[in-house]
Amino acid sequence: MDPNAKKTALRMIPYGLYVLTAESGAETAAATVNWVTQTSFAPPLVAVGVKADSHAHAIIKKAGAFALNVLGKGQDAMAFTFFKTAEREGSTISGQPYRAGSTGAPILANTPAFVECRLVATVEKGDHSLFVGEVVDAGVSKEPQGRADDATLWLKDLGEKVFYGG
Amino acid sequence: MDPNAKKTALRMIPYGLYVLTAESGAETAAATVNWVTQTSFAPPLVAVGVKADSHAHAIIKKAGAFALNVLGKGQDAMAFTFFKTAEREGSTISGQPYRAGSTGAPILANTPAFVECRLVATVEKGDHSLFVGEVVDAGVSKEPQGRADDATLWLKDLGEKVFYGG
Protein backbone atom coordinates (compact mmCIF):
# COMPACT_ATOMS: atom_id res chain seq x y z
CA MET A 1 0.00 0.00 0.00
CA ASP A 2 1.26 3.46 -0.95
CA PRO A 3 1.31 5.44 2.34
CA ASN A 4 0.80 8.75 0.54
CA ALA A 5 -2.26 7.44 -1.27
CA LYS A 6 -3.64 6.11 2.01
CA LYS A 7 -3.07 9.48 3.68
CA THR A 8 -4.64 11.48 0.86
CA ALA A 9 -7.64 9.17 0.46
CA LEU A 10 -8.36 9.27 4.20
CA ARG A 11 -7.98 13.06 4.27
CA MET A 12 -10.72 13.29 1.64
CA ILE A 13 -13.25 12.37 4.35
CA PRO A 14 -14.78 15.67 5.53
CA TYR A 15 -15.45 16.21 9.23
CA GLY A 16 -17.24 18.50 11.63
CA LEU A 17 -15.87 19.43 15.05
CA TYR A 18 -17.32 18.49 18.42
CA VAL A 19 -16.39 18.86 22.06
CA LEU A 20 -16.62 15.34 23.43
CA THR A 21 -17.41 15.38 27.15
CA ALA A 22 -17.76 12.81 29.90
CA GLU A 23 -17.80 12.81 33.68
CA SER A 24 -17.19 10.11 36.24
CA GLY A 25 -17.19 11.06 39.91
CA ALA A 26 -14.81 13.98 40.34
CA GLU A 27 -13.23 13.44 36.93
CA THR A 28 -14.29 15.46 33.90
CA ALA A 29 -13.07 15.11 30.34
CA ALA A 30 -13.63 17.48 27.44
CA ALA A 31 -11.78 17.21 24.16
CA THR A 32 -12.26 18.46 20.61
CA VAL A 33 -12.80 15.53 18.26
CA ASN A 34 -13.74 15.12 14.62
CA TRP A 35 -14.09 11.38 13.95
CA VAL A 36 -17.86 11.21 14.32
CA THR A 37 -20.67 9.62 12.34
CA GLN A 38 -24.26 8.64 12.90
CA THR A 39 -24.67 4.86 12.53
CA SER A 40 -28.39 4.14 12.99
CA PHE A 41 -31.77 5.89 12.98
CA ALA A 42 -33.68 3.47 15.27
CA PRO A 43 -32.36 3.43 17.85
CA PRO A 44 -30.41 6.60 17.09
CA LEU A 45 -26.74 5.69 17.34
CA VAL A 46 -23.56 7.67 16.82
CA ALA A 47 -19.94 6.51 16.80
CA VAL A 48 -16.87 8.50 17.81
CA GLY A 49 -13.20 7.60 17.52
CA VAL A 50 -11.27 8.44 20.70
CA LYS A 51 -7.52 8.17 21.34
CA ALA A 52 -6.97 5.00 23.34
CA ASP A 53 -4.50 6.54 25.80
CA SER A 54 -6.49 9.74 26.37
CA HIS A 55 -8.19 10.95 29.53
CA ALA A 56 -11.52 11.13 27.70
CA HIS A 57 -11.21 7.45 26.74
CA ALA A 58 -10.75 6.40 30.37
CA ILE A 59 -13.60 8.56 31.65
CA ILE A 60 -16.05 7.43 28.96
CA LYS A 61 -15.37 3.79 29.84
CA LYS A 62 -15.95 4.50 33.54
CA ALA A 63 -19.01 6.68 32.99
CA GLY A 64 -20.64 4.54 30.28
CA ALA A 65 -21.88 7.77 28.74
CA PHE A 66 -20.68 10.78 26.78
CA ALA A 67 -21.93 13.90 25.05
CA LEU A 68 -21.02 15.43 21.72
CA ASN A 69 -21.33 19.19 21.85
CA VAL A 70 -21.53 20.38 18.24
CA LEU A 71 -19.26 23.35 17.59
CA GLY A 72 -20.79 26.11 15.48
CA LYS A 73 -19.32 28.24 12.71
CA GLY A 74 -17.04 30.85 14.26
CA GLN A 75 -16.23 28.79 17.36
CA ASP A 76 -12.66 28.13 16.20
CA ALA A 77 -11.28 29.43 19.50
CA MET A 78 -13.34 26.93 21.48
CA ALA A 79 -12.13 24.12 19.23
CA PHE A 80 -8.53 25.06 19.98
CA THR A 81 -9.28 25.43 23.73
CA PHE A 82 -10.38 21.80 23.93
CA PHE A 83 -7.40 20.52 21.96
CA LYS A 84 -5.62 21.22 25.27
CA THR A 85 -6.14 19.37 28.56
CA ALA A 86 -9.47 20.44 30.03
CA GLU A 87 -9.65 21.89 33.51
CA ARG A 88 -12.84 22.01 35.50
CA GLU A 89 -13.39 24.93 37.84
CA GLY A 90 -16.79 25.10 39.50
CA SER A 91 -19.42 24.93 36.80
CA THR A 92 -16.98 25.67 33.99
CA ILE A 93 -14.60 23.49 31.98
CA SER A 94 -11.63 25.40 30.59
CA GLY A 95 -13.68 28.54 31.10
CA GLN A 96 -16.82 27.25 29.37
CA PRO A 97 -20.00 27.04 31.46
CA TYR A 98 -21.75 23.68 31.49
CA ARG A 99 -24.46 21.68 33.20
CA ALA A 100 -24.73 17.97 33.84
CA GLY A 101 -26.92 16.20 31.29
CA SER A 102 -29.31 13.36 32.09
CA THR A 103 -26.46 10.82 31.88
CA GLY A 104 -24.11 13.06 33.87
CA ALA A 105 -22.12 14.03 30.79
CA PRO A 106 -21.31 17.75 30.65
CA ILE A 107 -23.45 19.79 28.28
CA LEU A 108 -21.73 23.01 27.26
CA ALA A 109 -23.86 26.15 27.44
CA ASN A 110 -22.32 27.93 24.46
CA THR A 111 -22.40 25.38 21.66
CA PRO A 112 -25.39 25.39 19.28
CA ALA A 113 -26.40 21.74 19.76
CA PHE A 114 -25.57 18.52 21.58
CA VAL A 115 -26.37 14.84 21.62
CA GLU A 116 -25.99 12.89 24.82
CA CYS A 117 -25.31 9.18 24.60
CA ARG A 118 -25.33 6.02 26.62
CA LEU A 119 -22.37 3.84 25.61
CA VAL A 120 -23.69 0.67 23.96
CA ALA A 121 -20.63 -0.79 22.20
CA THR A 122 -16.87 -0.31 22.09
CA VAL A 123 -14.44 -1.46 19.41
CA GLU A 124 -10.87 -1.43 20.73
CA LYS A 125 -8.69 -2.27 17.76
CA GLY A 126 -6.14 0.47 17.17
CA ASP A 127 -4.59 3.65 18.56
CA HIS A 128 -8.14 4.99 18.86
CA SER A 129 -11.21 3.15 20.07
CA LEU A 130 -14.63 3.48 18.56
CA PHE A 131 -17.34 4.26 21.07
CA VAL A 132 -20.90 3.66 19.86
CA GLY A 133 -23.53 5.56 21.80
CA GLU A 134 -27.29 5.53 21.79
CA VAL A 135 -28.62 9.07 21.69
CA VAL A 136 -30.75 9.48 24.83
CA ASP A 137 -31.01 13.26 24.82
CA ALA A 138 -30.40 16.09 22.38
CA GLY A 139 -30.75 19.82 22.35
CA VAL A 140 -30.47 22.72 19.95
CA SER A 141 -29.89 26.14 21.50
CA LYS A 142 -29.44 27.94 18.21
CA GLU A 143 -31.63 26.75 15.36
CA PRO A 144 -29.54 26.59 12.16
CA GLN A 145 -30.52 28.85 9.29
CA GLY A 146 -30.43 26.90 6.02
CA ARG A 147 -28.74 23.49 6.05
CA ALA A 148 -27.98 22.19 9.53
CA ASP A 149 -24.50 20.98 8.54
CA ASP A 150 -23.55 24.42 7.25
CA ALA A 151 -24.01 25.76 10.79
CA THR A 152 -21.36 23.35 12.09
CA LEU A 153 -17.70 24.24 12.45
CA TRP A 154 -15.87 22.02 9.98
CA LEU A 155 -12.32 20.76 10.40
CA LYS A 156 -11.51 22.61 7.17
CA ASP A 157 -12.64 25.89 8.75
CA LEU A 158 -9.62 25.76 11.08
CA GLY A 159 -7.17 26.36 8.26
CA GLU A 160 -5.95 25.21 4.88
CA LYS A 161 -3.47 22.73 6.36
CA VAL A 162 -5.27 21.57 9.51
CA PHE A 163 -5.96 17.84 9.52
CA TYR A 164 -6.30 15.49 12.46
CA GLY A 165 -3.06 13.59 12.74
CA GLY A 166 -0.94 16.45 11.36
CA MET B 1 -36.01 13.63 24.23
CA ASP B 2 -37.29 16.21 21.75
CA PRO B 3 -37.36 14.40 18.37
CA ASN B 4 -36.87 17.63 16.42
CA ALA B 5 -33.81 18.56 18.46
CA LYS B 6 -32.41 15.06 17.92
CA LYS B 7 -33.01 15.32 14.17
CA THR B 8 -31.46 18.77 13.86
CA ALA B 9 -28.45 17.96 16.06
CA LEU B 10 -27.72 14.80 14.07
CA ARG B 11 -28.13 16.66 10.77
CA MET B 12 -25.40 19.05 11.90
CA ILE B 13 -22.84 16.27 11.33
CA PRO B 14 -21.33 16.94 7.89
CA TYR B 15 -20.66 14.05 5.50
CA GLY B 16 -18.87 13.16 2.30
CA LEU B 17 -20.24 10.68 -0.22
CA TYR B 18 -18.75 7.31 -1.14
CA VAL B 19 -19.67 4.34 -3.30
CA LEU B 20 -19.41 1.37 -0.96
CA THR B 21 -18.60 -1.80 -2.88
CA ALA B 22 -18.21 -5.48 -2.06
CA GLU B 23 -18.14 -8.72 -3.97
CA SER B 24 -18.72 -12.33 -2.96
CA GLY B 25 -18.71 -15.01 -5.64
CA ALA B 26 -21.10 -13.89 -8.34
CA GLU B 27 -22.71 -11.24 -6.15
CA THR B 28 -21.68 -7.61 -6.36
CA ALA B 29 -22.92 -4.72 -4.25
CA ALA B 30 -22.39 -1.02 -4.83
CA ALA B 31 -24.25 1.66 -2.92
CA THR B 32 -23.80 5.35 -2.20
CA VAL B 33 -23.25 5.90 1.52
CA ASN B 34 -22.34 8.85 3.72
CA TRP B 35 -21.96 7.52 7.29
CA VAL B 36 -18.18 7.15 7.21
CA THR B 37 -15.37 8.07 9.58
CA GLN B 38 -11.77 7.13 10.12
CA THR B 39 -11.32 5.53 13.56
CA SER B 40 -7.59 4.80 13.95
CA PHE B 41 -4.23 5.71 12.41
CA ALA B 42 -2.31 2.54 13.33
CA PRO B 43 -3.61 0.29 12.06
CA PRO B 44 -5.59 2.54 9.72
CA LEU B 45 -9.25 1.84 10.41
CA VAL B 46 -12.44 3.24 8.97
CA ALA B 47 -16.04 2.65 9.99
CA VAL B 48 -19.13 2.75 7.79
CA GLY B 49 -22.80 2.51 8.72
CA VAL B 50 -24.72 0.18 6.39
CA LYS B 51 -28.46 -0.52 6.33
CA ALA B 52 -28.97 -3.86 8.05
CA ASP B 53 -31.44 -5.23 5.49
CA SER B 54 -29.47 -4.09 2.43
CA HIS B 55 -27.77 -6.17 -0.23
CA ALA B 56 -24.44 -4.48 0.54
CA HIS B 57 -24.73 -5.53 4.19
CA ALA B 58 -25.16 -9.19 3.27
CA ILE B 59 -22.33 -9.17 0.73
CA ILE B 60 -19.87 -7.42 3.06
CA LYS B 61 -20.52 -10.02 5.76
CA LYS B 62 -19.94 -12.83 3.27
CA ALA B 63 -16.89 -11.23 1.66
CA GLY B 64 -15.26 -9.97 4.86
CA ALA B 65 -14.05 -6.99 2.85
CA PHE B 66 -15.28 -3.78 1.26
CA ALA B 67 -14.07 -0.70 -0.56
CA LEU B 68 -15.02 2.94 -0.17
CA ASN B 69 -14.73 4.74 -3.50
CA VAL B 70 -14.56 8.45 -2.70
CA LEU B 71 -16.86 10.50 -4.91
CA GLY B 72 -15.37 13.72 -6.24
CA LYS B 73 -16.88 17.17 -6.67
CA GLY B 74 -19.17 17.14 -9.69
CA GLN B 75 -19.94 13.41 -9.47
CA ASP B 76 -23.51 14.04 -8.31
CA ALA B 77 -24.89 11.85 -11.11
CA MET B 78 -22.78 8.89 -9.96
CA ALA B 79 -23.98 9.41 -6.38
CA PHE B 80 -27.60 9.19 -7.57
CA THR B 81 -26.81 6.16 -9.79
CA PHE B 82 -25.69 4.18 -6.76
CA PHE B 83 -28.67 5.17 -4.64
CA LYS B 84 -30.44 2.67 -6.91
CA THR B 85 -29.87 -1.11 -7.00
CA ALA B 86 -26.54 -1.81 -8.67
CA GLU B 87 -26.35 -4.06 -11.70
CA ARG B 88 -23.15 -5.70 -12.81
CA GLU B 89 -22.62 -6.23 -16.52
CA GLY B 90 -19.21 -7.56 -17.51
CA SER B 91 -16.61 -5.28 -16.00
CA THR B 92 -19.06 -2.51 -15.22
CA ILE B 93 -21.43 -1.89 -12.31
CA SER B 94 -24.42 0.24 -13.25
CA GLY B 95 -22.39 1.41 -16.23
CA GLN B 96 -19.27 2.30 -14.23
CA PRO B 97 -16.06 0.40 -15.12
CA TYR B 98 -14.29 -1.30 -12.26
CA ARG B 99 -11.55 -3.76 -11.42
CA ALA B 100 -11.26 -6.18 -8.53
CA GLY B 101 -9.07 -4.88 -5.73
CA SER B 102 -6.65 -6.98 -3.69
CA THR B 103 -9.49 -8.11 -1.40
CA GLY B 104 -11.83 -8.71 -4.33
CA ALA B 105 -13.85 -5.59 -3.58
CA PRO B 106 -14.70 -3.59 -6.72
CA ILE B 107 -12.59 -0.48 -7.28
CA LEU B 108 -14.35 2.01 -9.53
CA ALA B 109 -12.24 3.47 -12.34
CA ASN B 110 -13.81 6.92 -12.38
CA THR B 111 -13.72 8.03 -8.73
CA PRO B 112 -10.74 10.12 -7.56
CA ALA B 113 -9.70 7.86 -4.65
CA PHE B 114 -10.48 4.66 -2.79
CA VAL B 115 -9.66 2.77 0.35
CA GLU B 116 -10.01 -0.97 0.42
CA CYS B 117 -10.66 -2.67 3.73
CA ARG B 118 -10.59 -6.02 5.43
CA LEU B 119 -13.53 -6.28 7.82
CA VAL B 120 -12.22 -6.45 11.40
CA ALA B 121 -15.26 -5.69 13.56
CA THR B 122 -19.03 -5.39 13.22
CA VAL B 123 -21.46 -3.69 15.57
CA GLU B 124 -25.03 -4.83 14.91
CA LYS B 125 -27.22 -2.72 17.15
CA GLY B 126 -29.79 -0.84 15.09
CA ASP B 127 -31.36 -0.44 11.66
CA HIS B 128 -27.83 0.00 10.32
CA SER B 129 -24.73 -1.95 11.29
CA LEU B 130 -21.32 -0.45 11.76
CA PHE B 131 -18.60 -2.19 9.79
CA VAL B 132 -15.05 -1.43 10.90
CA GLY B 133 -12.43 -2.12 8.27
CA GLU B 134 -8.65 -2.09 8.29
CA VAL B 135 -7.36 -0.20 5.27
CA VAL B 136 -5.23 -2.67 3.32
CA ASP B 137 -4.99 -0.76 0.06
CA ALA B 138 -5.63 2.77 -1.13
CA GLY B 139 -5.30 4.71 -4.34
CA VAL B 140 -5.63 8.24 -5.62
CA SER B 141 -6.23 8.63 -9.35
CA LYS B 142 -6.72 12.38 -9.24
CA GLU B 143 -4.53 14.25 -6.76
CA PRO B 144 -6.63 16.90 -4.99
CA GLN B 145 -5.68 20.55 -5.48
CA GLY B 146 -5.78 22.36 -2.15
CA ARG B 147 -7.45 20.58 0.77
CA ALA B 148 -8.17 16.92 0.13
CA ASP B 149 -11.65 17.13 1.68
CA ASP B 150 -12.63 19.99 -0.63
CA ALA B 151 -12.18 17.62 -3.58
CA THR B 152 -14.81 15.26 -2.15
CA LEU B 153 -18.47 15.36 -3.09
CA TRP B 154 -20.33 16.31 0.07
CA LEU B 155 -23.84 15.31 1.00
CA LYS B 156 -24.70 19.04 1.03
CA ASP B 157 -23.60 19.35 -2.60
CA LEU B 158 -26.60 17.23 -3.65
CA GLY B 159 -29.07 19.94 -2.71
CA GLU B 160 -30.28 22.27 -0.01
CA LYS B 161 -32.72 19.72 1.39
CA VAL B 162 -30.89 16.43 0.80
CA PHE B 163 -30.16 14.54 3.99
CA TYR B 164 -29.78 10.82 4.53
CA GLY B 165 -33.01 9.59 6.05
CA GLY B 166 -35.14 12.21 4.29
PDB file of N, CA and C in Angstrom, chain A residues 29-74:
ATOM      1  N   ALA A  29     -13.857  15.041  31.577  1.00  0.00           N
ATOM      2  CA  ALA A  29     -13.068  15.106  30.338  1.00  0.00           C
ATOM      3  C   ALA A  29     -13.813  15.944  29.314  1.00  0.00           C
ATOM      4  N   ALA A  30     -13.052  16.711  28.551  1.00  0.00           N
ATOM      5  CA  ALA A  30     -13.629  17.483  27.444  1.00  0.00           C
ATOM      6  C   ALA A  30     -12.534  17.633  26.401  1.00  0.00           C
ATOM      7  N   ALA A  31     -12.812  17.207  25.198  1.00  0.00           N
ATOM      8  CA  ALA A  31     -11.783  17.213  24.156  1.00  0.00           C
ATOM      9  C   ALA A  31     -12.423  17.433  22.794  1.00  0.00           C
ATOM     10  N   THR A  32     -11.781  18.260  21.979  1.00  0.00           N
ATOM     11  CA  THR A  32     -12.259  18.461  20.610  1.00  0.00           C
ATOM     12  C   THR A  32     -11.950  17.214  19.786  1.00  0.00           C
ATOM     13  N   VAL A  33     -12.951  16.720  19.107  1.00  0.00           N
ATOM     14  CA  VAL A  33     -12.803  15.532  18.263  1.00  0.00           C
ATOM     15  C   VAL A  33     -13.459  15.794  16.911  1.00  0.00           C
ATOM     16  N   ASN A  34     -13.103  14.975  15.923  1.00  0.00           N
ATOM     17  CA  ASN A  34     -13.739  15.118  14.615  1.00  0.00           C
ATOM     18  C   ASN A  34     -14.200  13.787  14.017  1.00  0.00           C
ATOM     19  N   TRP A  35     -13.707  12.673  14.519  1.00  0.00           N
ATOM     20  CA  TRP A  35     -14.087  11.375  13.947  1.00  0.00           C
ATOM     21  C   TRP A  35     -15.446  10.945  14.478  1.00  0.00           C
ATOM     22  N   VAL A  36     -16.492  11.441  13.855  1.00  0.00           N
ATOM     23  CA  VAL A  36     -17.863  11.214  14.323  1.00  0.00           C
ATOM     24  C   VAL A  36     -18.755  10.863  13.143  1.00  0.00           C
ATOM     25  N   THR A  37     -19.612   9.893  13.329  1.00  0.00           N
ATOM     26  CA  THR A  37     -20.671   9.624  12.341  1.00  0.00           C
ATOM     27  C   THR A  37     -21.894   9.067  13.041  1.00  0.00           C
ATOM     28  N   GLN A  38     -23.063   9.364  12.484  1.00  0.00           N
ATOM     29  CA  GLN A  38     -24.258   8.642  12.896  1.00  0.00           C
ATOM     30  C   GLN A  38     -24.135   7.218  12.378  1.00  0.00           C
ATOM     31  N   THR A  39     -24.771   6.237  13.026  1.00  0.00           N
ATOM     32  CA  THR A  39     -24.670   4.862  12.528  1.00  0.00           C
ATOM     33  C   THR A  39     -26.011   4.134  12.524  1.00  0.00           C
ATOM     34  N   SER A  40     -27.059   4.761  13.026  1.00  0.00           N
ATOM     35  CA  SER A  40     -28.386   4.135  12.988  1.00  0.00           C
ATOM     36  C   SER A  40     -29.433   5.205  13.253  1.00  0.00           C
ATOM     37  N   PHE A  41     -30.637   5.003  12.689  1.00  0.00           N
ATOM     38  CA  PHE A  41     -31.767   5.890  12.984  1.00  0.00           C
ATOM     39  C   PHE A  41     -32.561   5.366  14.191  1.00  0.00           C
ATOM     40  N   ALA A  42     -32.839   4.060  14.219  1.00  0.00           N
ATOM     41  CA  ALA A  42     -33.676   3.475  15.266  1.00  0.00           C
ATOM     42  C   ALA A  42     -33.002   2.213  15.802  1.00  0.00           C
ATOM     43  N   PRO A  43     -32.479   2.240  17.014  1.00  0.00           N
ATOM     44  CA  PRO A  43     -32.355   3.426  17.852  1.00  0.00           C
ATOM     45  C   PRO A  43     -31.333   4.383  17.247  1.00  0.00           C
ATOM     46  N   PRO A  44     -31.403   5.668  17.612  1.00  0.00           N
ATOM     47  CA  PRO A  44     -30.406   6.603  17.091  1.00  0.00           C
ATOM     48  C   PRO A  44     -29.039   6.332  17.718  1.00  0.00           C
ATOM     49  N   LEU A  45     -28.084   6.001  16.857  1.00  0.00           N
ATOM     50  CA  LEU A  45     -26.737   5.690  17.339  1.00  0.00           C
ATOM     51  C   LEU A  45     -25.730   6.610  16.661  1.00  0.00           C
ATOM     52  N   VAL A  46     -24.697   6.958  17.397  1.00  0.00           N
ATOM     53  CA  VAL A  46     -23.556   7.667  16.824  1.00  0.00           C
ATOM     54  C   VAL A  46     -22.289   6.952  17.260  1.00  0.00           C
ATOM     55  N   ALA A  47     -21.237   7.107  16.473  1.00  0.00           N
ATOM     56  CA  ALA A  47     -19.943   6.513  16.801  1.00  0.00           C
ATOM     57  C   ALA A  47     -18.902   7.617  16.803  1.00  0.00           C
ATOM     58  N   VAL A  48     -17.950   7.502  17.723  1.00  0.00           N
ATOM     59  CA  VAL A  48     -16.875   8.495  17.808  1.00  0.00           C
ATOM     60  C   VAL A  48     -15.557   7.768  18.070  1.00  0.00           C
ATOM     61  N   GLY A  49     -14.536   8.164  17.327  1.00  0.00           N
ATOM     62  CA  GLY A  49     -13.198   7.604  17.517  1.00  0.00           C
ATOM     63  C   GLY A  49     -12.442   8.423  18.556  1.00  0.00           C
ATOM     64  N   VAL A  50     -11.912   7.754  19.579  1.00  0.00           N
ATOM     65  CA  VAL A  50     -11.266   8.442  20.703  1.00  0.00           C
ATOM     66  C   VAL A  50      -9.913   7.802  20.982  1.00  0.00           C
ATOM     67  N   LYS A  51      -8.891   8.640  21.112  1.00  0.00           N
ATOM     68  CA  LYS A  51      -7.519   8.173  21.336  1.00  0.00           C
ATOM     69  C   LYS A  51      -7.480   7.235  22.542  1.00  0.00           C
ATOM     70  N   ALA A  52      -6.897   6.064  22.329  1.00  0.00           N
ATOM     71  CA  ALA A  52      -6.973   5.004  23.337  1.00  0.00           C
ATOM     72  C   ALA A  52      -6.286   5.382  24.642  1.00  0.00           C
ATOM     73  N   ASP A  53      -5.226   6.199  24.567  1.00  0.00           N
ATOM     74  CA  ASP A  53      -4.500   6.542  25.795  1.00  0.00           C
ATOM     75  C   ASP A  53      -4.914   7.913  26.343  1.00  0.00           C
ATOM     76  N   SER A  54      -6.063   8.406  25.929  1.00  0.00           N
ATOM     77  CA  SER A  54      -6.492   9.739  26.371  1.00  0.00           C
ATOM     78  C   SER A  54      -7.315   9.663  27.654  1.00  0.00           C
ATOM     79  N   HIS A  55      -7.381  10.808  28.319  1.00  0.00           N
ATOM     80  CA  HIS A  55      -8.188  10.950  29.528  1.00  0.00           C
ATOM     81  C   HIS A  55      -9.662  10.713  29.200  1.00  0.00           C
ATOM     82  N   ALA A  56     -10.115  11.281  28.084  1.00  0.00           N
ATOM     83  CA  ALA A  56     -11.524  11.127  27.698  1.00  0.00           C
ATOM     84  C   ALA A  56     -11.882   9.653  27.537  1.00  0.00           C
ATOM     85  N   HIS A  57     -10.981   8.887  26.949  1.00  0.00           N
ATOM     86  CA  HIS A  57     -11.214   7.450  26.743  1.00  0.00           C
ATOM     87  C   HIS A  57     -11.464   6.750  28.074  1.00  0.00           C
ATOM     88  N   ALA A  58     -10.616   7.036  29.049  1.00  0.00           N
ATOM     89  CA  ALA A  58     -10.745   6.400  30.366  1.00  0.00           C
ATOM     90  C   ALA A  58     -12.055   6.796  31.048  1.00  0.00           C
ATOM     91  N   ILE A  59     -12.390   8.070  30.963  1.00  0.00           N
ATOM     92  CA  ILE A  59     -13.596   8.564  31.653  1.00  0.00           C
ATOM     93  C   ILE A  59     -14.859   8.001  30.999  1.00  0.00           C
ATOM     94  N   ILE A  60     -14.874   7.955  29.662  1.00  0.00           N
ATOM     95  CA  ILE A  60     -16.055   7.425  28.963  1.00  0.00           C
ATOM     96  C   ILE A  60     -16.286   5.971  29.358  1.00  0.00           C
ATOM     97  N   LYS A  61     -15.210   5.203  29.456  1.00  0.00           N
ATOM     98  CA  LYS A  61     -15.367   3.794  29.842  1.00  0.00           C
ATOM     99  C   LYS A  61     -15.922   3.669  31.262  1.00  0.00           C
ATOM    100  N   LYS A  62     -15.441   4.530  32.152  1.00  0.00           N
ATOM    101  CA  LYS A  62     -15.948   4.498  33.536  1.00  0.00           C
ATOM    102  C   LYS A  62     -17.393   4.970  33.603  1.00  0.00           C
ATOM    103  N   ALA A  63     -17.682   6.053  32.874  1.00  0.00           N
ATOM    104  CA  ALA A  63     -19.009   6.676  32.985  1.00  0.00           C
ATOM    105  C   ALA A  63     -20.073   5.893  32.210  1.00  0.00           C
ATOM    106  N   GLY A  64     -19.664   5.221  31.139  1.00  0.00           N
ATOM    107  CA  GLY A  64     -20.644   4.544  30.283  1.00  0.00           C
ATOM    108  C   GLY A  64     -21.553   5.526  29.564  1.00  0.00           C
ATOM    109  N   ALA A  65     -21.062   6.726  29.381  1.00  0.00           N
ATOM    110  CA  ALA A  65     -21.875   7.775  28.744  1.00  0.00           C
ATOM    111  C   ALA A  65     -20.950   8.876  28.251  1.00  0.00           C
ATOM    112  N   PHE A  66     -21.445   9.628  27.280  1.00  0.00           N
ATOM    113  CA  PHE A  66     -20.683  10.782  26.781  1.00  0.00           C
ATOM    114  C   PHE A  66     -21.640  11.736  26.085  1.00  0.00           C
ATOM    115  N   ALA A  67     -21.159  12.945  25.862  1.00  0.00           N
ATOM    116  CA  ALA A  67     -21.927  13.900  25.053  1.00  0.00           C
ATOM    117  C   ALA A  67     -21.045  14.424  23.938  1.00  0.00           C
ATOM    118  N   LEU A  68     -21.672  14.717  22.810  1.00  0.00           N
ATOM    119  CA  LEU A  68     -21.016  15.425  21.717  1.00  0.00           C
ATOM    120  C   LEU A  68     -21.665  16.796  21.629  1.00  0.00           C
ATOM    121  N   ASN A  69     -20.873  17.816  21.950  1.00  0.00           N
ATOM    122  CA  ASN A  69     -21.334  19.191  21.851  1.00  0.00           C
ATOM    123  C   ASN A  69     -20.882  19.706  20.485  1.00  0.00           C
ATOM    124  N   VAL A  70     -21.845  20.003  19.624  1.00  0.00           N
ATOM    125  CA  VAL A  70     -21.533  20.377  18.236  1.00  0.00           C
ATOM    126  C   VAL A  70     -21.017  21.810  18.197  1.00  0.00           C
ATOM    127  N   LEU A  71     -19.804  21.997  17.706  1.00  0.00           N
ATOM    128  CA  LEU A  71     -19.262  23.355  17.586  1.00  0.00           C
ATOM    129  C   LEU A  71     -19.895  24.054  16.389  1.00  0.00           C
ATOM    130  N   GLY A  72     -20.163  25.337  16.553  1.00  0.00           N
ATOM    131  CA  GLY A  72     -20.794  26.111  15.485  1.00  0.00           C
ATOM    132  C   GLY A  72     -19.771  26.926  14.718  1.00  0.00           C
ATOM    133  N   LYS A  73     -20.163  27.349  13.526  1.00  0.00           N
ATOM    134  CA  LYS A  73     -19.323  28.238  12.710  1.00  0.00           C
ATOM    135  C   LYS A  73     -18.862  29.430  13.559  1.00  0.00           C
ATOM    136  N   GLY A  74     -17.585  29.723  13.505  1.00  0.00           N
ATOM    137  CA  GLY A  74     -17.040  30.849  14.260  1.00  0.00           C
ATOM    138  C   GLY A  74     -16.487  30.452  15.620  1.00  0.00           C
TER     139      GLY A  74
END
